[in-house]
Coordinates of C-alpha atoms in Angstrom, one line a residue:
Chain A
X963 CA 0.0 0.0 0.0
X964 CA 1.5 3.4 -1.0
X965 CA 2.1 5.9 1.8
X966 CA 2.0 9.6 0.8
X967 CA 3.7 12.4 2.8
X968 CA 1.3 14.9 4.3
X969 CA 2.8 17.9 2.4
X970 CA 1.9 16.4 -1.0
X971 CA -1.8 17.1 -0.2
X972 CA -1.2 20.8 0.3
X973 CA -0.8 23.3 -2.6
X974 CA 2.5 25.1 -2.5
X975 CA 1.6 28.7 -2.9
X976 CA 4.8 30.7 -2.8
X977 CA 4.2 34.5 -2.9
X978 CA 7.1 36.6 -4.2
X979 CA 8.7 38.1 -1.2
X980 CA 9.8 41.7 -1.6
X981 CA 11.9 41.9 1.6
Chain B
X1366 CA -15.2 2.2 -8.8
X1367 CA -14.7 5.1 -11.2
X1368 CA -11.4 5.6 -12.9
X1369 CA -9.5 8.6 -11.6
X1370 CA -8.4 11.1 -14.3
X1371 CA -4.7 11.1 -14.7
X1372 CA -4.6 14.8 -13.8
X1373 CA -5.8 14.0 -10.3
X1374 CA -3.2 12.8 -7.8
X1375 CA -3.9 9.3 -6.3
X1376 CA -3.5 10.5 -2.7
X1377 CA -6.9 12.2 -2.8
X1378 CA -8.7 8.9 -3.2
X1379 CA -10.7 8.0 -0.1
X1380 CA -8.7 5.5 1.9
X1381 CA -5.3 6.7 0.8
X1382 CA -2.7 6.5 3.6
X1383 CA -1.0 9.7 4.6
X1384 CA 2.1 10.0 6.8
X1385 CA 2.2 13.0 9.1
X1386 CA 5.5 14.6 10.0
X1387 CA 5.7 12.7 13.3
X1388 CA 5.3 9.4 11.5
X1389 CA 1.7 8.8 12.3
X1390 CA -0.5 7.3 9.5
X1391 CA -4.0 8.6 8.8
X1392 CA -6.5 8.1 6.0
X1393 CA -6.9 11.2 3.8
X1394 CA -10.5 11.6 4.7
X1395 CA -9.6 11.6 8.5
X1396 CA -7.2 14.5 8.3
X1397 CA -7.9 17.4 10.6
X1398 CA -6.6 21.0 10.5
X1399 CA -4.4 20.2 13.5
X1400 CA -2.6 17.4 11.6
X1401 CA -1.4 19.9 9.0
X1402 CA -0.5 22.6 11.6
X1403 CA 1.5 20.1 13.8
X1404 CA 3.2 18.6 10.8
X1405 CA 4.4 22.0 9.6
X1406 CA 5.6 22.9 13.1
X1407 CA 7.9 19.8 13.0
X1408 CA 9.0 20.5 9.5
X1409 CA 12.3 22.4 9.2
X1410 CA 11.5 23.7 5.7
X1411 CA 7.8 24.2 5.3
X1412 CA 5.4 26.5 7.0
X1413 CA 1.6 26.8 6.8
X1414 CA 0.2 29.9 5.2
X1415 CA -3.5 31.0 5.2
X1416 CA -4.7 31.4 1.6
X1417 CA -8.1 33.1 1.3
X1418 CA -10.2 32.4 -1.8
X1419 CA -10.7 35.7 -3.6
X1420 CA -12.2 34.6 -6.8
X1421 CA -13.3 31.4 -8.6
X1422 CA -13.7 31.5 -12.4
X1423 CA -14.2 29.0 -15.2
X1424 CA -11.4 28.4 -17.5
X1425 CA -11.2 29.2 -21.2
X1426 CA -9.4 26.0 -21.9
X1427 CA -11.8 23.4 -20.5
X1428 CA -15.2 23.2 -18.7
X1429 CA -13.6 20.9 -16.2
X1430 CA -11.0 23.4 -15.2
X1431 CA -11.3 26.3 -12.7
X1432 CA -9.0 29.2 -12.0
X1433 CA -8.9 29.9 -8.2
X1434 CA -7.3 33.2 -7.1
X1435 CA -5.9 33.2 -3.5
X1436 CA -4.7 36.0 -1.3
X1437 CA -1.7 34.3 0.4
X1438 CA -0.1 35.0 3.8
X1439 CA 0.1 38.2 5.8
X1440 CA 1.3 40.1 2.8
X1441 CA -1.8 39.1 0.9
X1442 CA 0.1 38.2 -2.2
X1443 CA -2.2 37.3 -5.1
X1444 CA -1.7 33.8 -6.5
X1445 CA -3.8 32.1 -9.1
X1446 CA -3.9 28.4 -9.7
X1447 CA -5.6 26.4 -12.5
X1448 CA -7.1 23.1 -11.2
X1449 CA -9.5 20.5 -12.2
X1450 CA -12.9 21.4 -10.7
X1451 CA -12.8 18.3 -8.5
X1452 CA -9.4 19.1 -7.1
X1453 CA -9.8 19.3 -3.3
X1454 CA -8.3 22.1 -1.0
X1455 CA -8.2 21.8 2.7
X1456 CA -10.2 24.6 4.4
X1457 CA -9.2 25.6 8.0
X1458 CA -11.6 24.1 10.5
X1459 CA -13.8 22.6 7.8
X1460 CA -11.9 20.1 5.8
X1461 CA -11.8 19.1 2.1
X1462 CA -13.6 21.5 -0.3
X1463 CA -13.6 21.8 -4.1
X1464 CA -15.2 23.9 -6.8
X1465 CA -17.4 20.9 -7.7
X1466 CA -17.8 18.7 -4.6
X1467 CA -20.3 16.4 -6.4
X1468 CA -17.5 15.4 -8.9
X1469 CA -15.0 15.0 -6.1
X1470 CA -17.2 12.7 -4.3
X1471 CA -18.1 10.8 -7.5
X1472 CA -14.5 10.4 -8.7
X1473 CA -12.5 10.1 -5.4
X1474 CA -15.2 9.1 -2.9
X1475 CA -13.7 11.9 -0.8
X1476 CA -16.3 13.7 1.4
X1477 CA -16.1 17.3 0.3
X1478 CA -17.9 20.6 0.6
X1479 CA -18.2 23.5 -1.8
X1480 CA -15.2 25.8 -2.1
X1481 CA -16.4 29.4 -1.8
X1482 CA -15.1 32.9 -1.9
X1483 CA -13.8 33.8 1.6
X1484 CA -12.8 30.3 2.5
X1485 CA -9.4 30.1 4.1
X1486 CA -7.3 27.3 2.8
X1487 CA -4.2 25.6 4.1
X1488 CA -1.2 26.2 1.8
X1489 CA 2.6 25.8 2.2
X1490 CA 5.5 28.1 1.8
X1491 CA 9.2 27.8 2.6
X1492 CA 10.4 28.8 6.0
X1493 CA 13.0 31.5 6.0
X1494 CA 16.3 29.6 5.9
X1495 CA 19.1 31.4 7.5

């Protein structure tokens, strides 16, 4: 049975940081 | 059971086994907001951000695709993602939600509510690495 890491379920939304 | 479209990742199918950061195993349909928050706290690289749904639109390319615009993090950065309408997002304190919950339930058997403007979804960003 495959096991998936928790973070694969969460979209990776990376805003552009200006600082 | 229904065949899952190739564009939908297999881990959203009801019964999929998910490993949290502390090693605990849970079924995808049993995940709670705290599971994500605690896993991110353990993680050295990832942090949870709040992403508020600002707009949901149909796509020009396909009737089964939606464009969801989020306001991400404390800086309220605008991020748009193009997803299949059945693609589930995890809403804080509520659970799995998609643009078309009927399709999500039909294709993945994953219990799901309707994603709406104003919903606050869990998303990930990189921690500041020093």
